[in-house]
PDB file of N, CA and C in Angstrom:
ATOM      1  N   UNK A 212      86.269 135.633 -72.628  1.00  0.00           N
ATOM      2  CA  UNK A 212      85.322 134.950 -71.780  1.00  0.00           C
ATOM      3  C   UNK A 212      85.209 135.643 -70.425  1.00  0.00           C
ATOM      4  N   UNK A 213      85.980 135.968 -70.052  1.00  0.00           N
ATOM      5  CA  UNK A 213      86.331 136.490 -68.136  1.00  0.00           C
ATOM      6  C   UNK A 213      85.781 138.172 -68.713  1.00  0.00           C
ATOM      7  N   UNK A 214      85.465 138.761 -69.439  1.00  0.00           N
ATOM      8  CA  UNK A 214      84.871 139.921 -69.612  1.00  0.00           C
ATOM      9  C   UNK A 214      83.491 139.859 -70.077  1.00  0.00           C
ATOM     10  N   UNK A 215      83.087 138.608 -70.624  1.00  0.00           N
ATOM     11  CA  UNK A 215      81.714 138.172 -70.626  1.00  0.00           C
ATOM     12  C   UNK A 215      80.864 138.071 -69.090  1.00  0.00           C
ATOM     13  N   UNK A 216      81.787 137.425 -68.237  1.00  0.00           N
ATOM     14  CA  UNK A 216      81.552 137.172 -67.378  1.00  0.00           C
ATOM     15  C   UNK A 216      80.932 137.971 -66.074  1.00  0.00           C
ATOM     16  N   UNK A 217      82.151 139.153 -66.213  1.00  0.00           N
ATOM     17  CA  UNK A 217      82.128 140.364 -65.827  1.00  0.00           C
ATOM     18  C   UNK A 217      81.017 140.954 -65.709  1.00  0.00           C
ATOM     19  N   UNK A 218      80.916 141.030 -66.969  1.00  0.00           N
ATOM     20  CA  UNK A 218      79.708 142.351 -67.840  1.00  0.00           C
ATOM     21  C   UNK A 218      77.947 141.186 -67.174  1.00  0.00           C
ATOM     22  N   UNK A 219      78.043 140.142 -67.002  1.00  0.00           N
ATOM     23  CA  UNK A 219      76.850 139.448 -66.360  1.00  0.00           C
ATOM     24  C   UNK A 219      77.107 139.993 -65.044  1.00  0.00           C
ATOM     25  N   UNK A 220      77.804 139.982 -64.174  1.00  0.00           N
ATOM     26  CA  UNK A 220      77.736 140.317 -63.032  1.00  0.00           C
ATOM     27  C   UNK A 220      77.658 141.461 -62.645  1.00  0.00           C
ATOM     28  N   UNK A 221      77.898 142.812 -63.566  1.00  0.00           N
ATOM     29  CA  UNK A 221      77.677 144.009 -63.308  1.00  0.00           C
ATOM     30  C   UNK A 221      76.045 143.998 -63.131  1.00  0.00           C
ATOM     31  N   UNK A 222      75.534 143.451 -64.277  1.00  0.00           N
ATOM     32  CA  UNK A 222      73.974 143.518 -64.689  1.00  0.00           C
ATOM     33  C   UNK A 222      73.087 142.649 -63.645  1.00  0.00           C
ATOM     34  N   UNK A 223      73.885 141.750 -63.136  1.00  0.00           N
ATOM     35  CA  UNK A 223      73.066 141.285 -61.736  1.00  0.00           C
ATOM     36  C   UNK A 223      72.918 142.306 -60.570  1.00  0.00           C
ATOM     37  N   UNK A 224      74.276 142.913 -60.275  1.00  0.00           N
ATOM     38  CA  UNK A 224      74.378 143.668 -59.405  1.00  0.00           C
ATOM     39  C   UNK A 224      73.434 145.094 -59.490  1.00  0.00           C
ATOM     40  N   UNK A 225      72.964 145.106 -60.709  1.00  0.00           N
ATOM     41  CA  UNK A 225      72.261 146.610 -60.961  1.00  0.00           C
ATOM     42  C   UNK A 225      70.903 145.984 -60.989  1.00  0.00           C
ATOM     43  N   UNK A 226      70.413 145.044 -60.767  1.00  0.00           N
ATOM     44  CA  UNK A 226      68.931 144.330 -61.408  1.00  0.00           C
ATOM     45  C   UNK A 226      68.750 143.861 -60.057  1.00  0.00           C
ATOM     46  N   UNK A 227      69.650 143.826 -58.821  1.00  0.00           N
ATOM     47  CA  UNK A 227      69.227 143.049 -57.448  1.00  0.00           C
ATOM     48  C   UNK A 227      67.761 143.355 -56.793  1.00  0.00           C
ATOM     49  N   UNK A 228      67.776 144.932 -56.935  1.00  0.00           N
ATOM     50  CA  UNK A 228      66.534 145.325 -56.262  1.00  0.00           C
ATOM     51  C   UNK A 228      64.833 144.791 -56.942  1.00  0.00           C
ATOM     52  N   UNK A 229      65.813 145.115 -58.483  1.00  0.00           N
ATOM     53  CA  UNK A 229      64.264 145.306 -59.088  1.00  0.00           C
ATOM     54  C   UNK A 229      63.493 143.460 -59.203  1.00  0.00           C
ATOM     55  N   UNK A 230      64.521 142.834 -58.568  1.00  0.00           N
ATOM     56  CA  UNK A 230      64.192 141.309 -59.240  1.00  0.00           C
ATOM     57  C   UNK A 230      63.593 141.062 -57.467  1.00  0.00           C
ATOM     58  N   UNK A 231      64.503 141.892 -56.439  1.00  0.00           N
ATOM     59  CA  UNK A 231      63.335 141.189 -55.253  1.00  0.00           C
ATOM     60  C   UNK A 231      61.786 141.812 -55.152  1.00  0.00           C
ATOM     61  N   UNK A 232      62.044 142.814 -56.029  1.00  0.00           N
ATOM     62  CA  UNK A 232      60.525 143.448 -55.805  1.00  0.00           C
ATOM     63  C   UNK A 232      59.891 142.497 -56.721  1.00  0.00           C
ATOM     64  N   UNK A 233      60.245 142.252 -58.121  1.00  0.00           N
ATOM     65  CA  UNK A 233      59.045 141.020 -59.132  1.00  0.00           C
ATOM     66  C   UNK A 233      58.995 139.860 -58.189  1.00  0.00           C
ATOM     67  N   UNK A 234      60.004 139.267 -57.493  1.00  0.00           N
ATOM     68  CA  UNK A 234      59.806 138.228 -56.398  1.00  0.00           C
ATOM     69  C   UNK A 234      58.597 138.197 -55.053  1.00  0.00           C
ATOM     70  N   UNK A 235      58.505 139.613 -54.874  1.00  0.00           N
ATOM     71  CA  UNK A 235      57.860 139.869 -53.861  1.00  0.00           C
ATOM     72  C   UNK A 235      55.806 140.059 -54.414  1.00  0.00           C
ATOM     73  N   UNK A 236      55.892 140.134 -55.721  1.00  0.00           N
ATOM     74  CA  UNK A 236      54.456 140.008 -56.495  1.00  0.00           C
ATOM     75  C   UNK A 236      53.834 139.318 -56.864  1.00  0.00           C
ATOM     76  N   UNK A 237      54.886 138.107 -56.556  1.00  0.00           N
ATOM     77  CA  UNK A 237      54.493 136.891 -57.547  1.00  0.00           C
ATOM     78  C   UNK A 237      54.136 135.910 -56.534  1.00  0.00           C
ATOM     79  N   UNK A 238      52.854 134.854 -56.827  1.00  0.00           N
ATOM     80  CA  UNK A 238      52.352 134.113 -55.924  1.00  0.00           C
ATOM     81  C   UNK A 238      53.283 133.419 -55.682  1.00  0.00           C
ATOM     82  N   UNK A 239      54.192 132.780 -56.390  1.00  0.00           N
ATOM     83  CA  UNK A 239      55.331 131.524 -56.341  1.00  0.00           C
ATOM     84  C   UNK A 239      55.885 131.738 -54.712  1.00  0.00           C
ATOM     85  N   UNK A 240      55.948 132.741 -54.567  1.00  0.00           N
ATOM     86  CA  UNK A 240      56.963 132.903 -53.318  1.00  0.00           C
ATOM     87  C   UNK A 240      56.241 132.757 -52.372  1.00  0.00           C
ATOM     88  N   UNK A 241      55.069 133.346 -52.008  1.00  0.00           N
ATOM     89  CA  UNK A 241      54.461 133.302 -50.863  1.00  0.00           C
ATOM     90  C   UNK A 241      53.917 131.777 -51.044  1.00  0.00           C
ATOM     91  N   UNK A 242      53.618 131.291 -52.155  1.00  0.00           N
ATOM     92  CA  UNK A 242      53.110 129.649 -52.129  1.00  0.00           C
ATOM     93  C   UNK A 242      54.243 128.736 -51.614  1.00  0.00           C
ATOM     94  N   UNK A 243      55.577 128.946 -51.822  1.00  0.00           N
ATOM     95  CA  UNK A 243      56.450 128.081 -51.253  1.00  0.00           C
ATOM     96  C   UNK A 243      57.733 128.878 -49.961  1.00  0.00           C
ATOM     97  N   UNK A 244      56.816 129.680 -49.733  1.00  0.00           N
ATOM     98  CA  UNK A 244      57.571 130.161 -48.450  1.00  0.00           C
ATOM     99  C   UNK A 244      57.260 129.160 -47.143  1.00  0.00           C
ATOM    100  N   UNK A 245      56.391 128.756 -47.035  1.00  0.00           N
ATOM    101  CA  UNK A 245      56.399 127.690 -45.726  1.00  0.00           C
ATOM    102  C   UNK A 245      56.660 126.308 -46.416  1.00  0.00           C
ATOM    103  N   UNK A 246      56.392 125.440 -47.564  1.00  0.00           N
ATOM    104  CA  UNK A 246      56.383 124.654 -47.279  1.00  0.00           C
ATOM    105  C   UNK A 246      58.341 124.410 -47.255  1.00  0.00           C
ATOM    106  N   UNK A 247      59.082 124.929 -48.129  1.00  0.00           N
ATOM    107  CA  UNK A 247      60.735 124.565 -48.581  1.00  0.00           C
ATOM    108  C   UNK A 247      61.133 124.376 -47.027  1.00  0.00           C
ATOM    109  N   UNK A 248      61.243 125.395 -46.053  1.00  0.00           N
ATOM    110  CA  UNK A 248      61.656 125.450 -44.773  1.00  0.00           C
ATOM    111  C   UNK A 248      61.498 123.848 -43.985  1.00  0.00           C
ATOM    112  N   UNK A 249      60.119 123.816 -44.658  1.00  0.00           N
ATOM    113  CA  UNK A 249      59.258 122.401 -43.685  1.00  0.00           C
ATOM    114  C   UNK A 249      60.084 121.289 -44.527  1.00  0.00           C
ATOM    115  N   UNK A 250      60.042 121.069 -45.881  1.00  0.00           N
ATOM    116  CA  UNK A 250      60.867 120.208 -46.370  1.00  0.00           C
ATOM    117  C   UNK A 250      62.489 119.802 -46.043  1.00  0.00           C
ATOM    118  N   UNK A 251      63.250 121.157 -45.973  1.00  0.00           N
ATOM    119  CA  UNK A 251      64.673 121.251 -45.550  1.00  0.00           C
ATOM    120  C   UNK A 251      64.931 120.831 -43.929  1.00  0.00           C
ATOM    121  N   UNK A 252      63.800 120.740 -43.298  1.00  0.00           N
ATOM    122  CA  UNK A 252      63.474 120.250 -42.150  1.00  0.00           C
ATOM    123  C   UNK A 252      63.822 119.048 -41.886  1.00  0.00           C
ATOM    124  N   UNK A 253      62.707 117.807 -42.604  1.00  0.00           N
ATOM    125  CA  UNK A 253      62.323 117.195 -42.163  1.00  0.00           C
ATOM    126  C   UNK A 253      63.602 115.796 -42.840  1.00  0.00           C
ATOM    127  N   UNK A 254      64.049 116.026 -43.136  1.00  0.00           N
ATOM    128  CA  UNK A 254      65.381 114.968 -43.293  1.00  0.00           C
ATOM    129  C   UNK A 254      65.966 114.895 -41.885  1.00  0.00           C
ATOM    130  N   UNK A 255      66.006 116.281 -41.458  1.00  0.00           N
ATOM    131  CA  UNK A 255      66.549 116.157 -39.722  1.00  0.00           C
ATOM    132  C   UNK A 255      65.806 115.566 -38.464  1.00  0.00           C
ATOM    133  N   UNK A 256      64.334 116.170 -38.897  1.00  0.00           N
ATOM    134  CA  UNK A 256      63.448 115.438 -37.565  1.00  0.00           C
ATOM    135  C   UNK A 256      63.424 113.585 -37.952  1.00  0.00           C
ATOM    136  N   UNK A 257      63.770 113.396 -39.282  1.00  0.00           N
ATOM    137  CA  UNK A 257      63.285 111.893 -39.449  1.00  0.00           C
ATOM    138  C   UNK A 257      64.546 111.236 -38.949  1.00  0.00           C
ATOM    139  N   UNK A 258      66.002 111.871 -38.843  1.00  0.00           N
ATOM    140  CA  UNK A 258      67.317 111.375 -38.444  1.00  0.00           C
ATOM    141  C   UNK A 258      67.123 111.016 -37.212  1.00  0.00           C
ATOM    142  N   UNK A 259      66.740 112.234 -36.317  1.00  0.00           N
ATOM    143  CA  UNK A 259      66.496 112.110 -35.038  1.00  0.00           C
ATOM    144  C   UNK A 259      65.421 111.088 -34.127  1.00  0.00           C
ATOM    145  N   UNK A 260      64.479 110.977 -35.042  1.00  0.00           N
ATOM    146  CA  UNK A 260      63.484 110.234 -34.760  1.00  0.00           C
ATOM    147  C   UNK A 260      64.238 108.841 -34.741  1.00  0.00           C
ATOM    148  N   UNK A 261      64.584 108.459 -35.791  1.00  0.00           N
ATOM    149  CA  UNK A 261      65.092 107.315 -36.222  1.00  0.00           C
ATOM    150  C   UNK A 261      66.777 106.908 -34.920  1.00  0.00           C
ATOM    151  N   UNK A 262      67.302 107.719 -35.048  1.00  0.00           N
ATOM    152  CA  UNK A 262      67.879 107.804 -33.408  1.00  0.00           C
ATOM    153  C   UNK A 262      67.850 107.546 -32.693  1.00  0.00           C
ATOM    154  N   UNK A 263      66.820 108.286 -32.148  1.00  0.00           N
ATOM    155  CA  UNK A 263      65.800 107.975 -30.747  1.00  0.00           C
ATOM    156  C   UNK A 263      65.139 106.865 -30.387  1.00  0.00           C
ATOM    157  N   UNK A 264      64.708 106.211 -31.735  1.00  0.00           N
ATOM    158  CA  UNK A 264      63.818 105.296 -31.226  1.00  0.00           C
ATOM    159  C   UNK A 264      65.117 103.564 -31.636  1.00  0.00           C
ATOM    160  N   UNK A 265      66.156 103.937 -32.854  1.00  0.00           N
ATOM    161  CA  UNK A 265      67.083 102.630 -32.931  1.00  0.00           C
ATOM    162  C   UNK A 265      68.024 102.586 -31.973  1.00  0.00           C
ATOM    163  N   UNK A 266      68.683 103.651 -31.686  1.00  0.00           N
ATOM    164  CA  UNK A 266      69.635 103.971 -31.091  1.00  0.00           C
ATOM    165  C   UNK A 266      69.823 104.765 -30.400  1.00  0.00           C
ATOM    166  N   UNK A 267      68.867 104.846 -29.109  1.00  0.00           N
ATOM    167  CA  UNK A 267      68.895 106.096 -28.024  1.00  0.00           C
ATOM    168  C   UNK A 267      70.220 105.913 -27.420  1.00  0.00           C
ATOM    169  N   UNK A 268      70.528 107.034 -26.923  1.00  0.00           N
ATOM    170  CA  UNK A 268      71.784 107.579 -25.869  1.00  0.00           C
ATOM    171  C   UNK A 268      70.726 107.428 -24.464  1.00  0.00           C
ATOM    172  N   UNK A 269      71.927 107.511 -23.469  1.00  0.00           N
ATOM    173  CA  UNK A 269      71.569 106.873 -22.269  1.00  0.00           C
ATOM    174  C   UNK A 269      70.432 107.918 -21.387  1.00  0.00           C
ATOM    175  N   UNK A 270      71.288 109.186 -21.962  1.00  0.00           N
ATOM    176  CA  UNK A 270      70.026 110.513 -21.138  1.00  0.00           C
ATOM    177  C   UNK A 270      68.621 110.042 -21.385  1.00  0.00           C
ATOM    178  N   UNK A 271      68.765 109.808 -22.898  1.00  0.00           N
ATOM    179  CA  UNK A 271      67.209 109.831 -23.779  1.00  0.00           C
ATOM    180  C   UNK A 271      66.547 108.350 -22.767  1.00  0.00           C
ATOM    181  N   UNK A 272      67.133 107.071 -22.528  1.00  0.00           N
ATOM    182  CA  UNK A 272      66.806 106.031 -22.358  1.00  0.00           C
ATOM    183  C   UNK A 272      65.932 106.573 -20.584  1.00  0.00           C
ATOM    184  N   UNK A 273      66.911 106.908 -20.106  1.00  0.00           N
ATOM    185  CA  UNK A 273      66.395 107.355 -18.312  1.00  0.00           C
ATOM    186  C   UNK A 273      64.723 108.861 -18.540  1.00  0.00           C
ATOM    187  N   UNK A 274      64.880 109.343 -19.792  1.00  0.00           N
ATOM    188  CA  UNK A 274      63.841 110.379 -20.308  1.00  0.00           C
ATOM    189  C   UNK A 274      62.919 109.169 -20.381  1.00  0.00           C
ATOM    190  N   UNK A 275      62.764 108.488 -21.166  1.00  0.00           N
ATOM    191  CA  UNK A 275      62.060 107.561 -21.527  1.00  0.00           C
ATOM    192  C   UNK A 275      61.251 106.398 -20.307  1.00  0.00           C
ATOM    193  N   UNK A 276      62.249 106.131 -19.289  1.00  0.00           N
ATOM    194  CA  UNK A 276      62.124 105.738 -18.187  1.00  0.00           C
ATOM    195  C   UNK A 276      60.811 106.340 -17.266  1.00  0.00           C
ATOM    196  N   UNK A 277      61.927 108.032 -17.243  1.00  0.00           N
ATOM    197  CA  UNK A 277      60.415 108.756 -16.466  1.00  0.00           C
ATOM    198  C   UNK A 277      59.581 109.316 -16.781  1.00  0.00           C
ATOM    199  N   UNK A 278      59.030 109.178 -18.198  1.00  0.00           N
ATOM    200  CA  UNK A 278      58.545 109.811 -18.708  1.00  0.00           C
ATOM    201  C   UNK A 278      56.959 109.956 -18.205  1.00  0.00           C
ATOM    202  N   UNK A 279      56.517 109.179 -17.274  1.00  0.00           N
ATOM    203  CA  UNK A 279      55.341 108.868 -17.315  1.00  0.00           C
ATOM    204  C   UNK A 279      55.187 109.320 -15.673  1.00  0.00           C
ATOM    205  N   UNK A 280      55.992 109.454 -14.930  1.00  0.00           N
ATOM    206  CA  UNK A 280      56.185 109.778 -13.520  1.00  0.00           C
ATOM    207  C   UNK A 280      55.503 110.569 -12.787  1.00  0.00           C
ATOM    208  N   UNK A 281      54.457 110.427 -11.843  1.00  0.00           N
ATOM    209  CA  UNK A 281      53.909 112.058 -11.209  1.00  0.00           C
ATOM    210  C   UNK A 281      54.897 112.865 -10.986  1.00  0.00           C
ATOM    211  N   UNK A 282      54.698 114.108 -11.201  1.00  0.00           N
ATOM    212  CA  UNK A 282      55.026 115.468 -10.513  1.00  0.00           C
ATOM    213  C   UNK A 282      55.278 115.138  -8.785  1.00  0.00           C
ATOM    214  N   UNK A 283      56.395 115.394  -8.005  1.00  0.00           N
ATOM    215  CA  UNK A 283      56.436 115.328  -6.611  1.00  0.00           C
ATOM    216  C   UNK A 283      56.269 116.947  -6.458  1.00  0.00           C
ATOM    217  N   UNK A 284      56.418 117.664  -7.238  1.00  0.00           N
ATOM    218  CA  UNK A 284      56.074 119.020  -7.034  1.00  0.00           C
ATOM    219  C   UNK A 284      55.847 120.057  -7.492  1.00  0.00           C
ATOM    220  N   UNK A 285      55.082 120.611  -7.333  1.00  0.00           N
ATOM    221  CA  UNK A 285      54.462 121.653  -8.340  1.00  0.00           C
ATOM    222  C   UNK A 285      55.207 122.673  -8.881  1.00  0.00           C
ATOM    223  N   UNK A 286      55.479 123.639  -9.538  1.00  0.00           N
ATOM    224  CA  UNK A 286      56.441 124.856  -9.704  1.00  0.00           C
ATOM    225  C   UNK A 286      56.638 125.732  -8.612  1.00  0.00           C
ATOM    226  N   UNK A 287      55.604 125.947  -8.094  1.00  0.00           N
ATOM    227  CA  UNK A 287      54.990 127.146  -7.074  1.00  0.00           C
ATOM    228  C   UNK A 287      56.591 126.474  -5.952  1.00  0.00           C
ATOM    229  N   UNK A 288      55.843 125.149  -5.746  1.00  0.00           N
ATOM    230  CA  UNK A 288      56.788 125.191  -4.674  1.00  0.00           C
ATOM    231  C   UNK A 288      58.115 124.890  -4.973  1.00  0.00           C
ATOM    232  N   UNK A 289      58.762 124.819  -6.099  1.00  0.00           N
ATOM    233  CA  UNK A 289      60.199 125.082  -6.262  1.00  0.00           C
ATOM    234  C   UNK A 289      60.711 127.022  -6.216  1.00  0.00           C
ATOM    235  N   UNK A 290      59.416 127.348  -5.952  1.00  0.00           N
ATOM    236  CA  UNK A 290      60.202 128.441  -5.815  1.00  0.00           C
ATOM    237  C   UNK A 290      59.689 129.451  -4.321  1.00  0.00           C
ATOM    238  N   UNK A 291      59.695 128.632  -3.405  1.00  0.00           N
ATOM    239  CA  UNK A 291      59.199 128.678  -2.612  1.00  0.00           C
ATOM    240  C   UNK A 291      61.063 128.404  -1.503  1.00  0.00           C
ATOM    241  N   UNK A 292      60.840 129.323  -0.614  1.00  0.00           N
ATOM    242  CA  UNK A 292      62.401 129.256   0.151  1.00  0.00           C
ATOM    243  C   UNK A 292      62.250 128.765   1.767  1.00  0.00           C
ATOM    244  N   UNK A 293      62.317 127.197   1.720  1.00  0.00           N
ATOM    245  CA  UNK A 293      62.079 126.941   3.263  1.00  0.00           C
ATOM    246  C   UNK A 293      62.833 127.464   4.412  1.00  0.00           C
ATOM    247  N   UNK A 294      61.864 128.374   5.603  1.00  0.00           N
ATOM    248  CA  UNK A 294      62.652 128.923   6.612  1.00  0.00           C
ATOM    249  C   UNK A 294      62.643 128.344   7.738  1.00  0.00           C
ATOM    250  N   UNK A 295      63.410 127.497   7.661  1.00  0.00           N
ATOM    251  CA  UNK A 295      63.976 126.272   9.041  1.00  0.00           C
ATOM    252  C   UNK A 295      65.217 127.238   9.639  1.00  0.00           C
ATOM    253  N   UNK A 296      64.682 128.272  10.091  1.00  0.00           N
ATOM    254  CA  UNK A 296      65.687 129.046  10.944  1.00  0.00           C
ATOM    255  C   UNK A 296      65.359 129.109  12.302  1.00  0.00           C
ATOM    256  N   UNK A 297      66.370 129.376  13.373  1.00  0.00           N
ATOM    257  CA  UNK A 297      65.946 129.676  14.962  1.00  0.00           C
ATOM    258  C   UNK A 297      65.701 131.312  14.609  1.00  0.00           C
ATOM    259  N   UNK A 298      64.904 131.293  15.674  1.00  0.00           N
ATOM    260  CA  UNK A 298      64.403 132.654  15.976  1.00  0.00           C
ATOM    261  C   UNK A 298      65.746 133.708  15.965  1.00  0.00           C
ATOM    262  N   UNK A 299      66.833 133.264  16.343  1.00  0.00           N
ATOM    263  CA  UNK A 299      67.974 133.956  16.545  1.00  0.00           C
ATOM    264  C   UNK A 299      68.612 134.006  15.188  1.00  0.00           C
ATOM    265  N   UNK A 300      68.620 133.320  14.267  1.00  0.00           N
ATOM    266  CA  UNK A 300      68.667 133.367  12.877  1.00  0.00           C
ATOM    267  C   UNK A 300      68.094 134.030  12.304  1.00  0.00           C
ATOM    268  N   UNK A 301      66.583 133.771  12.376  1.00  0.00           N
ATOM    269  CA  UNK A 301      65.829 135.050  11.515  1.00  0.00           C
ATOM    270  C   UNK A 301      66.065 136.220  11.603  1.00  0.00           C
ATOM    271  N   UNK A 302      66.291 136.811  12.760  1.00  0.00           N
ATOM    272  CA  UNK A 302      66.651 137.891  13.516  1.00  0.00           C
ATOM    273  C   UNK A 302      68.097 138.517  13.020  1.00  0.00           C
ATOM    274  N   UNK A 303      68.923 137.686  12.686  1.00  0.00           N
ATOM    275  CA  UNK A 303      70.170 137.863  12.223  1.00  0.00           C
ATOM    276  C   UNK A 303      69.679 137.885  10.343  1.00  0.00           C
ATOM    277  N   UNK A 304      68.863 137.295   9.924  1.00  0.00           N
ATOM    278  CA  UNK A 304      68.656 137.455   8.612  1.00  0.00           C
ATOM    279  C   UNK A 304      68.278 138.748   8.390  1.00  0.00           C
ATOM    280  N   UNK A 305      67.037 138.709   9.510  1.00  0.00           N
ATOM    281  CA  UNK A 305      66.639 140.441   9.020  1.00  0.00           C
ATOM    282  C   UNK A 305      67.195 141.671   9.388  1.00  0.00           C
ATOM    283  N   UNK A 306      68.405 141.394  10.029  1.00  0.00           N
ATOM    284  CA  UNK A 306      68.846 142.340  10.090  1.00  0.00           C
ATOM    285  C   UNK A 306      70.017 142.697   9.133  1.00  0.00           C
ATOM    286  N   UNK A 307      70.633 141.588   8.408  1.00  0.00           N
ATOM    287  CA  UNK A 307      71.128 142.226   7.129  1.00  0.00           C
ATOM    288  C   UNK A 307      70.771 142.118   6.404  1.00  0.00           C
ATOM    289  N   UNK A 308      69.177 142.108   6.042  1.00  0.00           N
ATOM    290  CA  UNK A 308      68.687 142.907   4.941  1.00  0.00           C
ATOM    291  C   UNK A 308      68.532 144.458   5.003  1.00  0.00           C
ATOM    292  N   UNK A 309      68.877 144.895   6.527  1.00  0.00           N
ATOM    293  CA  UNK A 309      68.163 146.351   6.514  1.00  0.00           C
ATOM    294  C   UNK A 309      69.285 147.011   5.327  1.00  0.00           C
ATOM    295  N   UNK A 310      69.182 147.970   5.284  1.00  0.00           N
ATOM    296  CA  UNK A 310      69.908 149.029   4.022  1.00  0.00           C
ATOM    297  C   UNK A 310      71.074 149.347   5.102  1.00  0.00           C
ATOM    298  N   UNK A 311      72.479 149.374   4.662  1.00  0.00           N
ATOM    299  CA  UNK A 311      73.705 149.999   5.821  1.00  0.00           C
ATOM    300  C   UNK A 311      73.541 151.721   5.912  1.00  0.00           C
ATOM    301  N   UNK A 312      74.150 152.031   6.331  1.00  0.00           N
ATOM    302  CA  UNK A 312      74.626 153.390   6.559  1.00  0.00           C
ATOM    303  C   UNK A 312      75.947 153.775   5.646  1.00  0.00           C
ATOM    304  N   UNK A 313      76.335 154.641   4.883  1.00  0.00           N
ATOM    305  CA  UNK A 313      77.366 154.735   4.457  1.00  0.00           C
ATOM    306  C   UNK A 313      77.782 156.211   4.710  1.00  0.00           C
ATOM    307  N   UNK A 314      78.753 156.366   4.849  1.00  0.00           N
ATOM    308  CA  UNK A 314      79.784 157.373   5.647  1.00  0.00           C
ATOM    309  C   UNK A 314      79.496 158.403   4.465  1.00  0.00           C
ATOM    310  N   UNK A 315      79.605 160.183   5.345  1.00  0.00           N
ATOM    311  CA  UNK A 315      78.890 161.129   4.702  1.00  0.00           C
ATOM    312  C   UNK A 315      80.424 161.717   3.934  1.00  0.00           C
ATOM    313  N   UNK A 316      81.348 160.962   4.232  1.00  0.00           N
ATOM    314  CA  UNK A 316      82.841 161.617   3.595  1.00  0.00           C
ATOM    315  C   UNK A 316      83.331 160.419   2.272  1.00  0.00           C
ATOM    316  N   UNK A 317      82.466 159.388   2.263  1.00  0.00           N
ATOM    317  CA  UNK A 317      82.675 158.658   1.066  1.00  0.00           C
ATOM    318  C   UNK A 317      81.944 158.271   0.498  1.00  0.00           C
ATOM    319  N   UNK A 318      82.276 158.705  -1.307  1.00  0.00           N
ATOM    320  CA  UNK A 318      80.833 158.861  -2.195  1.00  0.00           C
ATOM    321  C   UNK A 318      80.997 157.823  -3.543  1.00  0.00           C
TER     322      UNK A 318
END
């Protein structure tokens, strides 16, 4: 039996290529290439759903809360850097941005 066995698995191992190429011709595959993914899916989105809406966690509950909230601010201005500096500050800012000097004996 265990040399029956064998002798199948040699013949798989020598037939690997030629069976993804008949795989790759045949409508079957490209017909159930999207939907299996979407199926193996959706046991998870329906868990979660079902989650969310019986038994939210507290993050999800405060999400839920603001969900509906204006914007206090746009993107632009989160990336925007307020300069509430004294003149003597700025002055000190820009001056260590200039580039240093580095010594002509160390490289």
């Amino acid at each position: 039996m265990f040399v029956g066995i064998k002798s199948l698995v040699v013949n798989l191992d020598e037939n690997m290529f030629s069976v993804f190429n008949v795989l790759m011709g045949t409508f079957y595959l490209y017909l159930f290439l999207f939907p299996v993914p979407v199926v193996a899916l959706l046991g998870d989105f329906i868990y979660q759903g079902l989650q969310r809406w019986f038994f939210p966690y507290d993050h999800q509950i405060i999400q839920e809360i603001h969900r509906n909230d204006p914007e206090v601010r746009s993107r632009s201005e989160f990336l925007e850097i307020g300069t509430k500096m004294t003149p003597e500050e700025a002055r000190s800012f820009a001056i260590c941005q200039l580039p240093r000097e580095s010594s002509k004996h160390m490289h």
